[in-house]
Coordinates of C-alpha atoms and ligand atoms in Angstrom, one line a residue:
M1 CA 2.7 -23.4 4.9
S2 CA 4.3 -22.2 1.7
E3 CA 5.8 -25.6 1.1
E4 CA 2.4 -27.2 0.9
K5 CA 0.9 -24.5 -1.3
S6 CA 0.5 -25.5 -4.9
L7 CA 2.5 -23.6 -7.5
N8 CA 0.9 -20.5 -9.0
F9 CA 0.8 -20.3 -12.8
L10 CA 3.9 -18.3 -13.1
E11 CA 5.8 -20.7 -10.9
E12 CA 4.6 -23.5 -13.2
I13 CA 5.9 -21.6 -16.2
I14 CA 9.2 -20.9 -14.6
E15 CA 9.7 -24.5 -13.4
N16 CA 8.9 -25.7 -16.9
D17 CA 11.4 -23.2 -18.4
I18 CA 14.1 -24.4 -16.0
A19 CA 13.3 -28.0 -16.8
E20 CA 13.7 -27.3 -20.5
G21 CA 16.9 -25.4 -19.9
K22 CA 15.5 -22.2 -21.4
N23 CA 18.0 -19.3 -21.0
G24 CA 20.3 -21.8 -19.4
G25 CA 17.9 -22.1 -16.4
R26 CA 18.5 -18.4 -15.6
I27 CA 15.6 -16.5 -14.0
H28 CA 15.7 -12.7 -14.2
T29 CA 12.7 -10.5 -13.3
R30 CA 12.2 -6.8 -12.8
F31 CA 9.9 -4.4 -11.0
P32 CA 9.3 -1.4 -13.3
P33 CA 7.5 1.4 -11.5
E34 CA 6.8 4.7 -13.3
P35 CA 8.1 7.3 -10.8
N36 CA 4.8 9.3 -11.0
G37 CA 3.4 8.5 -7.6
Y38 CA 3.9 6.5 -4.4
L39 CA 3.7 2.8 -4.3
H40 CA 0.4 1.2 -3.2
I41 CA -0.7 -2.3 -2.1
G42 CA -1.1 -3.3 -5.7
H43 CA 2.5 -2.5 -6.4
A44 CA 3.4 -4.4 -3.2
T45 CA 1.8 -7.5 -4.8
S46 CA 3.9 -7.0 -7.9
I47 CA 7.0 -6.5 -5.7
C48 CA 6.4 -9.6 -3.7
L49 CA 5.8 -11.5 -6.9
N50 CA 8.9 -10.3 -8.9
F51 CA 11.4 -10.3 -6.0
G52 CA 9.8 -13.5 -4.6
L53 CA 10.2 -15.5 -7.8
A54 CA 13.8 -14.3 -8.3
K55 CA 14.6 -15.4 -4.7
K56 CA 12.8 -18.7 -5.0
Y57 CA 14.5 -19.7 -8.2
N58 CA 18.0 -18.3 -7.4
G59 CA 17.6 -15.6 -9.9
Q60 CA 17.8 -11.8 -9.9
C61 CA 15.3 -9.0 -9.8
N62 CA 16.1 -5.5 -11.2
L63 CA 14.5 -2.3 -10.0
R64 CA 13.9 -0.4 -13.2
F65 CA 12.4 3.1 -13.1
D66 CA 10.2 3.3 -16.2
D67 CA 10.9 7.0 -16.6
T68 CA 10.2 7.6 -20.2
N69 CA 7.6 10.3 -19.6
P70 CA 9.3 13.5 -18.5
V71 CA 6.2 15.4 -17.6
T72 CA 4.8 13.5 -14.7
E73 CA 8.0 12.2 -13.1
E74 CA 9.8 13.5 -10.1
T75 CA 12.8 12.6 -8.0
E76 CA 10.7 12.6 -4.8
Y77 CA 8.8 9.6 -6.2
V78 CA 12.0 7.7 -7.0
E79 CA 13.2 8.1 -3.4
S80 CA 9.9 7.1 -1.9
I81 CA 9.8 4.0 -4.2
K82 CA 13.2 2.8 -3.2
N83 CA 12.4 3.5 0.5
D84 CA 9.2 1.5 0.3
I85 CA 10.7 -1.5 -1.5
K86 CA 13.5 -1.7 1.2
W87 CA 11.0 -1.4 3.9
L88 CA 8.9 -4.2 2.5
G89 CA 12.0 -6.3 2.9
F90 CA 13.4 -6.6 -0.6
T91 CA 16.8 -5.8 -2.2
W92 CA 17.2 -5.2 -5.9
D93 CA 20.1 -6.6 -7.8
N94 CA 20.4 -3.6 -10.0
E95 CA 19.0 -0.1 -9.9
L96 CA 18.3 0.9 -13.4
Y97 CA 16.5 3.7 -15.3
A98 CA 14.8 3.3 -18.7
S99 CA 16.1 6.8 -19.4
D100 CA 19.6 5.4 -19.3
Y101 CA 18.7 3.5 -22.5
F102 CA 17.6 6.6 -24.5
E103 CA 20.7 6.4 -26.7
Q104 CA 20.3 2.7 -27.2
L105 CA 16.6 3.0 -27.9
Y106 CA 17.3 5.7 -30.5
A107 CA 19.8 3.4 -32.2
F108 CA 17.2 0.6 -32.2
A109 CA 14.8 3.0 -33.8
V110 CA 17.3 4.0 -36.5
K111 CA 17.8 0.3 -37.2
L112 CA 14.1 -0.2 -37.7
I113 CA 14.0 2.8 -40.1
E114 CA 16.9 1.3 -42.0
K115 CA 14.9 -2.0 -42.3
G116 CA 12.0 -0.1 -43.7
L117 CA 10.0 -0.8 -40.5
A118 CA 9.5 2.7 -39.1
Y119 CA 8.6 6.1 -40.6
V120 CA 8.3 9.7 -39.6
D121 CA 4.7 10.9 -39.8
D122 CA 3.7 14.6 -40.1
S123 CA 0.0 13.8 -39.2
T124 CA -1.5 15.4 -36.1
A125 CA -2.6 13.3 -33.2
E126 CA -6.2 13.9 -34.4
E127 CA -5.4 12.7 -37.9
I128 CA -3.7 9.6 -36.6
A129 CA -6.6 8.8 -34.4
A130 CA -9.0 9.3 -37.3
T131 CA -7.2 6.9 -39.5
K132 CA -6.9 4.1 -36.9
G133 CA -10.1 2.4 -38.0
S134 CA -12.0 0.3 -35.4
T135 CA -12.4 -3.3 -34.3
V136 CA -14.7 -3.8 -37.3
A137 CA -13.1 -1.6 -39.8
P138 CA -9.5 -1.4 -41.0
G139 CA -7.5 1.8 -40.7
T140 CA -6.1 3.8 -43.6
N141 CA -2.4 4.3 -44.4
S142 CA -0.9 7.6 -43.5
P143 CA 0.1 9.7 -46.6
Y144 CA 3.7 9.8 -45.1
R145 CA 3.9 6.0 -44.8
D146 CA 6.0 5.5 -47.9
R147 CA 8.7 8.0 -47.3
S148 CA 12.1 6.8 -48.3
I149 CA 14.5 5.3 -45.7
E150 CA 16.9 8.2 -46.3
E151 CA 14.2 10.8 -45.8
N152 CA 13.0 9.1 -42.6
L153 CA 16.6 8.9 -41.2
Q154 CA 17.1 12.6 -41.9
L155 CA 13.7 13.6 -40.4
F156 CA 14.2 11.5 -37.3
A157 CA 17.6 13.0 -36.8
A158 CA 16.0 16.4 -37.1
M159 CA 13.3 15.5 -34.6
R160 CA 16.1 14.6 -32.2
A161 CA 18.0 17.8 -32.9
G162 CA 15.0 19.9 -31.9
K163 CA 14.0 21.2 -35.3
Y164 CA 10.3 20.7 -34.7
K165 CA 7.7 21.7 -32.2
D166 CA 5.8 19.3 -29.9
G167 CA 3.3 17.2 -31.8
E168 CA 4.6 18.3 -35.2
K169 CA 6.0 14.9 -36.1
T170 CA 6.1 11.3 -34.7
L171 CA 8.0 8.2 -35.4
R172 CA 5.7 5.2 -36.1
A173 CA 6.3 1.5 -36.6
K174 CA 5.3 0.3 -40.1
I175 CA 3.3 -2.8 -39.4
D176 CA -0.2 -3.1 -40.8
M177 CA -3.1 -0.6 -40.7
A178 CA -5.5 -3.4 -41.2
H179 CA -4.2 -5.6 -38.4
P180 CA -7.0 -7.1 -36.3
N181 CA -5.2 -5.9 -33.1
L182 CA -5.4 -2.1 -33.2
L183 CA -2.2 -1.8 -31.2
L184 CA -0.4 -3.1 -34.3
R185 CA -1.8 -0.5 -36.6
D186 CA 1.4 1.5 -37.0
P187 CA 1.9 2.3 -33.3
L188 CA 3.7 5.4 -32.2
M189 CA 7.3 4.9 -31.2
Y190 CA 8.4 8.4 -30.5
R191 CA 6.8 11.8 -29.8
I192 CA 8.3 15.2 -29.6
K193 CA 8.2 16.8 -26.1
H194 CA 10.3 19.8 -25.3
A195 CA 10.3 18.9 -21.6
H196 CA 12.9 18.7 -18.9
H197 CA 13.6 15.2 -17.7
H198 CA 14.4 14.4 -14.1
R199 CA 17.6 12.6 -15.1
T200 CA 18.5 13.5 -18.7
G201 CA 17.7 17.1 -18.3
D202 CA 17.3 18.8 -21.7
A203 CA 19.4 16.3 -23.6
W204 CA 16.3 15.0 -25.4
C205 CA 13.3 16.4 -26.9
I206 CA 11.9 13.2 -28.3
Y207 CA 10.7 10.5 -25.9
P208 CA 9.9 6.8 -26.6
M209 CA 6.4 5.5 -26.0
Y210 CA 5.8 2.8 -23.4
D211 CA 5.2 0.0 -25.9
Y212 CA 8.4 0.8 -27.7
A213 CA 10.6 1.3 -24.7
H214 CA 9.4 -1.4 -22.3
G215 CA 10.2 -4.6 -24.2
Q216 CA 13.5 -3.2 -25.4
S217 CA 14.5 -2.2 -21.8
D218 CA 13.6 -5.8 -20.7
S219 CA 15.7 -7.1 -23.5
I220 CA 18.7 -4.9 -22.8
E221 CA 18.6 -6.2 -19.2
N222 CA 18.3 -9.8 -20.4
I223 CA 15.0 -10.1 -18.4
T224 CA 13.7 -13.7 -18.8
H225 CA 10.2 -13.2 -17.3
S226 CA 8.7 -9.8 -17.7
I227 CA 5.6 -9.8 -15.5
C228 CA 2.9 -7.2 -15.9
T229 CA -0.8 -6.8 -15.3
L230 CA -3.6 -8.1 -17.5
E231 CA -4.4 -4.9 -19.3
F232 CA -1.2 -5.4 -21.3
I233 CA -2.2 -8.7 -22.7
H234 CA -3.0 -7.2 -26.1
H235 CA 0.3 -5.4 -26.1
R236 CA 2.2 -8.6 -26.0
P237 CA 2.2 -9.1 -29.9
L238 CA 3.7 -5.7 -30.2
Y239 CA 6.2 -6.4 -27.5
N240 CA 7.3 -9.5 -29.4
W241 CA 7.2 -7.7 -32.8
F242 CA 9.8 -5.1 -31.8
I243 CA 12.1 -7.8 -30.2
E244 CA 11.9 -10.0 -33.2
Q245 CA 12.5 -7.3 -35.8
L246 CA 15.5 -6.0 -33.8
G247 CA 16.8 -9.5 -33.2
I248 CA 17.6 -8.8 -29.6
F249 CA 17.4 -10.9 -26.5
P250 CA 13.9 -12.5 -26.4
S251 CA 12.4 -11.4 -23.1
H252 CA 8.9 -12.8 -22.6
Q253 CA 5.9 -11.0 -21.2
Y254 CA 3.4 -12.7 -18.8
E255 CA 0.3 -11.2 -17.4
F256 CA -1.5 -11.5 -14.1
A257 CA -4.6 -9.8 -12.7
R258 CA -4.2 -6.5 -10.9
R259 CA -4.7 -6.5 -7.2
N260 CA -7.9 -4.8 -6.3
L261 CA -9.1 -4.3 -2.7
T262 CA -12.5 -3.4 -1.3
Y263 CA -13.2 0.0 0.3
T264 CA -10.4 1.7 -1.4
V265 CA -9.1 3.0 -4.8
M266 CA -5.8 2.0 -6.3
S267 CA -5.1 4.0 -9.4
K268 CA -2.3 6.5 -8.9
R269 CA -4.4 9.1 -10.8
K270 CA -7.2 8.7 -8.2
L271 CA -4.8 8.7 -5.3
L272 CA -3.3 11.9 -6.6
Q273 CA -6.7 13.5 -6.6
L274 CA -7.3 12.5 -3.0
V275 CA -3.9 14.1 -2.1
N276 CA -4.2 17.3 -4.3
E277 CA -7.8 18.0 -3.3
G278 CA -7.0 17.6 0.4
H279 CA -9.3 14.6 1.2
V280 CA -6.3 13.1 2.9
S281 CA -3.2 14.7 4.5
G282 CA -0.7 13.3 1.9
W283 CA 0.5 10.2 0.1
D284 CA 1.3 8.7 3.5
D285 CA -2.0 9.5 5.2
P286 CA -2.7 6.4 7.3
R287 CA -5.9 5.9 5.4
M288 CA -4.2 5.6 2.0
P289 CA -3.6 2.2 0.4
T290 CA -0.1 3.3 -0.2
V291 CA 2.9 1.5 1.2
S292 CA 3.9 4.6 3.1
G293 CA 0.3 5.1 4.4
M294 CA 0.2 1.6 5.6
R295 CA 3.6 1.9 7.3
R296 CA 2.5 5.1 9.1
R297 CA -0.8 3.4 10.1
G298 CA 1.3 0.7 11.7
Y299 CA 0.9 -2.2 9.3
P300 CA 4.0 -4.4 9.7
A301 CA 5.9 -5.2 6.4
E302 CA 5.7 -8.9 7.4
A303 CA 1.9 -8.7 7.5
I304 CA 1.8 -7.1 4.0
R305 CA 4.1 -9.8 2.6
Q306 CA 2.0 -12.5 4.2
F307 CA -1.2 -11.0 2.7
C308 CA 0.4 -10.9 -0.8
D309 CA 1.6 -14.5 -0.5
T310 CA -1.7 -15.8 1.0
I311 CA -3.9 -14.2 -1.7
G312 CA -1.5 -15.3 -4.4
I313 CA -2.0 -14.2 -8.0
A314 CA -4.8 -14.7 -10.4
R315 CA -5.3 -14.7 -14.1
R316 CA -8.6 -13.0 -14.0
E317 CA -9.7 -9.7 -12.4
N318 CA -11.1 -10.0 -8.9
I319 CA -11.5 -7.8 -5.9
V320 CA -10.1 -9.0 -2.5
D321 CA -11.8 -8.2 0.8
I322 CA -9.7 -5.6 2.6
G323 CA -10.6 -7.6 5.8
M324 CA -8.1 -10.2 4.6
L325 CA -5.3 -7.6 4.8
E326 CA -6.5 -6.4 8.2
F327 CA -6.6 -10.0 9.4
C328 CA -2.9 -10.5 8.5
V329 CA -2.1 -7.2 10.3
R330 CA -3.9 -8.3 13.5
E331 CA -2.5 -11.8 13.4
H332 CA 1.0 -10.3 13.2
L333 CA 0.6 -7.6 15.8
N334 CA -1.0 -10.0 18.2
K335 CA 2.4 -11.8 18.3
T336 CA 4.6 -8.7 18.4
A337 CA 2.8 -5.7 19.9
N338 CA 3.2 -5.1 23.7
R339 CA 0.0 -4.7 25.6
V340 CA -0.6 -1.4 27.4
M341 CA -3.5 0.4 29.1
V342 CA -5.0 3.5 27.5
V343 CA -8.3 5.1 28.3
L344 CA -9.8 6.7 25.3
D345 CA -13.1 8.0 26.7
P346 CA -12.4 8.6 30.4
V347 CA -14.5 8.8 33.5
K348 CA -13.0 8.8 37.0
L349 CA -13.2 5.7 39.3
V350 CA -12.7 6.4 43.0
I351 CA -11.7 3.5 45.2
T352 CA -13.2 4.8 48.5
N353 CA -11.5 2.3 50.8
Y354 CA -8.0 2.7 49.3
P355 CA -6.1 5.2 51.4
E356 CA -5.3 8.6 50.0
G357 CA -1.6 8.9 49.3
Q358 CA -1.0 5.2 49.0
E359 CA 0.3 3.6 45.9
D360 CA 0.9 0.2 44.5
I361 CA 3.3 -0.6 41.6
F362 CA 2.2 -3.6 39.6
D363 CA 4.2 -5.6 37.2
A364 CA 2.2 -6.0 34.0
E365 CA 3.1 -8.6 31.4
N366 CA 4.2 -7.0 28.1
N367 CA 3.0 -9.7 25.8
P368 CA 1.7 -13.1 26.8
E369 CA 2.5 -14.4 23.3
M370 CA 6.2 -13.4 23.6
D371 CA 7.3 -13.9 27.2
N372 CA 9.2 -10.6 26.9
G373 CA 9.0 -9.4 30.4
S374 CA 6.9 -6.8 32.2
R375 CA 6.6 -3.2 32.9
K376 CA 5.7 -1.2 36.0
V377 CA 2.2 0.2 36.3
P378 CA 1.4 2.5 39.2
F379 CA -1.9 2.3 41.0
S380 CA -3.6 4.8 43.3
R381 CA -7.0 5.7 44.8
E382 CA -8.3 7.4 41.7
L383 CA -8.2 5.9 38.2
W384 CA -9.4 6.7 34.7
I385 CA -11.6 4.0 33.2
E386 CA -13.6 3.9 30.0
R387 CA -17.0 5.6 30.3
E388 CA -18.6 2.6 28.6
D389 CA -17.4 0.3 31.3
F390 CA -19.9 1.7 33.8
M391 CA -23.7 1.5 33.7
E392 CA -25.9 2.7 36.4
E393 CA -28.7 0.5 35.4
A394 CA -27.2 -2.5 33.7
P395 CA -28.7 -5.5 32.0
K396 CA -28.1 -8.9 33.5
K397 CA -25.3 -9.9 31.2
F398 CA -23.3 -6.7 31.7
F399 CA -20.2 -8.0 33.5
R400 CA -18.4 -4.7 33.9
L401 CA -19.0 -2.0 36.5
A402 CA -22.6 -1.5 37.7
P403 CA -23.7 -1.1 41.3
G404 CA -23.2 -4.4 43.1
N405 CA -21.0 -5.9 40.3
K406 CA -17.4 -7.1 40.9
V407 CA -14.8 -6.8 38.2
R408 CA -11.0 -7.2 38.1
L409 CA -8.9 -4.1 37.4
K410 CA -6.3 -5.6 35.0
S411 CA -3.1 -6.6 36.7
A412 CA -4.4 -5.1 40.0
Y413 CA -7.3 -5.8 42.3
I414 CA -10.9 -6.9 42.2
V415 CA -13.3 -4.1 43.0
E416 CA -16.9 -3.9 43.8
C417 CA -19.0 -1.0 42.4
T418 CA -20.9 1.0 44.9
G419 CA -22.5 3.7 42.8
C420 CA -21.6 7.0 41.2
A421 CA -21.8 10.8 41.5
K422 CA -23.5 13.1 39.0
D423 CA -23.5 16.8 38.1
A424 CA -26.6 19.0 38.1
D425 CA -27.5 17.8 34.6
G426 CA -27.4 14.2 35.6
N427 CA -24.1 13.4 33.8
I428 CA -21.9 10.8 35.6
T429 CA -18.8 12.5 37.0
E430 CA -17.4 9.7 39.1
V431 CA -17.8 6.0 39.6
H432 CA -17.3 4.7 43.1
C433 CA -16.1 1.3 44.3
T434 CA -14.3 -0.5 47.1
Y435 CA -11.4 -2.9 46.5
L436 CA -10.5 -6.3 48.0
P437 CA -6.9 -6.1 49.3
E438 CA -6.6 -9.9 49.3
S439 CA -7.4 -10.1 45.5
K440 CA -4.1 -8.6 44.5
S441 CA -3.1 -9.9 41.0
G442 CA -0.6 -12.7 41.3
A443 CA -1.2 -13.2 45.0
D444 CA -5.0 -13.6 45.0
T445 CA -6.4 -15.3 48.1
S446 CA -9.9 -14.0 47.8
G447 CA -11.2 -17.2 46.2
L448 CA -13.4 -15.0 44.0
S449 CA -13.8 -15.4 40.3
V450 CA -15.2 -12.5 38.4
K451 CA -16.5 -12.4 34.8
G452 CA -15.2 -9.0 33.8
T453 CA -11.7 -7.5 33.5
I454 CA -11.3 -3.8 32.7
H455 CA -8.3 -1.6 31.9
W456 CA -7.4 1.6 33.8
V457 CA -4.8 4.3 34.3
S458 CA -4.0 6.0 37.6
T459 CA -5.1 9.6 37.3
K460 CA -2.1 10.9 39.3
H461 CA 0.4 9.1 37.0
A462 CA -1.4 9.3 33.7
K463 CA 0.0 11.2 30.7
T464 CA -2.1 12.4 27.8
A465 CA -1.8 11.7 24.1
E466 CA -3.7 12.5 21.0
V467 CA -5.2 9.5 19.4
H468 CA -6.3 9.3 15.7
M469 CA -9.1 6.7 15.2
Y470 CA -8.8 5.6 11.6
D471 CA -11.4 3.7 9.7
R472 CA -11.8 2.7 6.1
L473 CA -11.5 5.6 3.7
F474 CA -14.6 4.7 1.6
K475 CA -18.0 3.6 2.8
V476 CA -18.7 1.4 -0.2
E477 CA -16.9 -1.8 -1.4
D478 CA -15.9 -0.6 -4.8
P479 CA -16.0 3.2 -5.1
S480 CA -14.5 3.2 -8.6
N481 CA -17.5 1.1 -9.8
E482 CA -20.2 3.3 -8.4
E483 CA -22.1 5.9 -10.2
G484 CA -20.6 9.4 -10.3
D485 CA -17.5 10.7 -8.7
F486 CA -15.7 8.1 -6.6
K487 CA -14.9 10.8 -4.0
S488 CA -18.6 11.2 -3.1
Y489 CA -18.2 7.8 -1.5
I490 CA -15.5 8.9 1.0
N491 CA -16.4 7.7 4.5
P492 CA -17.0 11.0 6.5
D493 CA -16.0 9.1 9.7
S494 CA -12.7 7.7 8.4
M495 CA -10.7 9.8 10.9
Q496 CA -11.8 10.8 14.4
V497 CA -9.4 12.7 16.7
L498 CA -9.4 12.1 20.4
P499 CA -7.4 15.1 21.7
A500 CA -6.6 13.8 25.2
A501 CA -6.6 10.1 25.9
Y502 CA -5.0 8.9 29.1
I503 CA -2.0 6.7 28.7
E504 CA 0.0 4.8 31.3
P505 CA 3.3 6.4 32.1
A506 CA 5.4 3.6 30.5
L507 CA 4.2 4.9 27.1
A508 CA 5.6 8.4 27.6
S509 CA 8.8 7.4 26.0
A510 CA 7.2 5.6 23.0
L511 CA 9.0 6.3 19.8
A512 CA 7.6 6.9 16.3
G513 CA 6.6 3.7 14.6
Q514 CA 6.3 1.6 17.7
Q515 CA 3.3 -0.6 17.8
Y516 CA 1.1 -1.5 20.8
Q517 CA -2.1 -3.2 21.6
F518 CA -4.2 -0.9 23.7
M519 CA -5.9 -3.5 25.8
R520 CA -9.5 -4.1 24.7
K521 CA -9.3 -1.2 22.2
G522 CA -7.2 -2.2 19.3
Y523 CA -3.8 -2.0 17.8
F524 CA -2.1 1.5 17.7
C525 CA 1.2 2.9 16.7
V526 CA 3.1 6.1 17.4
D527 CA 2.7 8.6 14.5
K528 CA 5.7 10.0 12.7
N529 CA 4.8 13.5 14.0
S530 CA 4.6 12.4 17.6
T531 CA 7.0 14.2 20.0
P532 CA 7.7 13.6 23.7
D533 CA 5.7 16.7 24.5
K534 CA 2.8 15.8 22.2
L535 CA 2.4 12.1 21.7
I536 CA 0.2 11.0 18.8
F537 CA -1.1 7.5 18.3
N538 CA -2.7 6.1 15.1
R539 CA -5.2 3.3 15.3
T540 CA -3.9 0.6 13.1
A541 CA -6.8 -1.8 13.5
T542 CA -9.6 -2.7 15.8
L543 CA -9.2 -6.0 17.7
K544 CA -11.9 -7.6 15.7
D545 CA -13.3 -6.9 12.3
A546 CA -16.2 -4.6 13.0
W547 CA -17.2 -4.4 9.4
A548 CA -17.5 -8.1 8.9
K549 CA -20.1 -8.2 11.7
E550 CA -22.0 -5.3 10.1
S551 CA -22.2 -6.8 6.6
G552 CA -22.7 -10.3 8.0
K553 CA -19.5 -11.6 6.4
R554 CA -17.0 -14.1 7.7
Ligands
ATP601 P1 -1.6 2.8 -11.6 O1 -2.6 2.3 -12.5 O2 -1.9 2.7 -10.1 O3 -1.1 4.2 -11.9 P2 0.6 1.7 -12.9 O4 0.4 0.4 -13.5 O5 0.6 2.8 -13.8 O6 -0.4 1.8 -11.7 P3 3.4 1.4 -12.5 O7 4.3 2.3 -11.8 O8 3.5 1.4 -14.0 O9 1.9 1.7 -12.1 O10 3.5 -0.1 -12.0 C1 4.7 -0.7 -11.7 C2 4.4 -2.2 -11.7 O11 3.4 -2.5 -10.7 C3 3.9 -2.7 -13.0 O12 4.5 -3.9 -13.4 C4 2.4 -2.9 -12.7 O13 1.9 -3.9 -13.5 C5 2.4 -3.2 -11.3 N1 1.1 -2.8 -10.7 C6 0.6 -1.6 -10.6 N2 -0.7 -1.6 -10.1 C7 -0.9 -2.9 -9.7 C8 -2.0 -3.6 -9.0 N3 -3.1 -3.0 -8.7 N4 -1.8 -4.9 -8.8 C9 -0.7 -5.6 -9.2 N5 0.3 -5.0 -9.8 C10 0.2 -3.7 -10.1
MG602 MG1 2.1 1.9 -15.7

């Protein structure tokens, strides 16, 4: 499939560069996360893109932590990011940290001061903002703009030495306060922040701004194609300005549209709110669009990669139907997940002509798509079935259990429903049927064909498990674009807990992370908190897209 796919615009650029012998045909990308949160499906797109391009063109891809902001960054995030990238199936060529370049970035800044291209400004943040001008009006020069090179060098050294308090001084690039692109109106390069950094500790009290640090980090690493999202398009002239003035390796920035998905939010700031305010159980809550959440939900890494590759990348903002991701997940799990029988909403089925104490052990196929053997499923006189598979008064097209109807019990016998028992309030307590011994699965001589097949679990052999029925976290397509707080659009039914579903005994030894198809019910996986004494399953996906039906899509 990928061979036939036409090149995306970045592949076109790269192939062109290779053809022209640019950088000796060398391709070097990087994935530059800020360690201030967990990775989400948008990052996964960027990961597939950067690592994928490097792989396709025999290049390299660096993992660079963009850790220039000491206040929001934590080691926990660094570890989770590395773990998630590995889980997605990628290996970085170098693990690097922008903070390792602090000394080099400082030296670059000194060089710009010496060239008369940077100055120390005593203005407050408010004063700087007030002199920025607007898209229709030029800004005004800072009164400190014409300090001598010597004075700037001295003040910048004093900033580094900790002589000043937070916000007292900044270092700014000296470009043009009337530049049509506001980002080039003497942008900040350094700010003072007396803060502890997760790697450099208290060695620094001045920290470089993103626009100053990013391109220089790319250049230090000889990155050829620096790929970022569209909101940085107006930053590109500044990216180029620093590189040109410093005369360092000319990395080049390219932009693509952020990945947005329906029924979720993607900004780390919003995801952090969901975590901190307890709307979800954590960054890896199975409803979160984070890589760790999707892993815990049971999404296979292959399915996520397939999704990213299928959707490809765009030059313009768009929003992708989350159903596409779920489709990839189902398609993959259909091929890999073993089938098992689990009854979520049980009612007892009694086979009145099956002798008490008798048992059958059936061989049930694990996965018809894989030809990977079978498992033993015990059968007895009393079974659990789904409550919805019986109707006392059923419409004509109801092919499950109703008085007089015949159905096949999956992998076992055909049974004929004979009625039910009720309690004093009229609730059905038991369904009754008789079985046809000659209809045994695999050795069926009954000559009957029935329209319905239902799943079941022998009551005597059943184990119980807690099942978490997950659904979409938001009830509207684009919660960030609705009026008011995005959190008011949280789907109140996004998690339903079934405390005691009946599972077949083969499942008792299921290990965390294992994926199954609960026949007729959906794909499920074993939660990370599951123990042999208390099994917990997460619903990964329904068998079909229930939302598409509802909204009339696809
Ligand atoms: P957020 O806005 O969610 O906080 P971010 O851009 O601040 O994201 P970074 O850690 O800086 O997050 O991102 C690392 C890389 O991942 C960047 O190159 C960024 O462009 C890319 N990236 C982040 N979000 C998306 C997205 N939704 N789609 C595609 N790429 C993304
Ligand atoms: Mg960012």
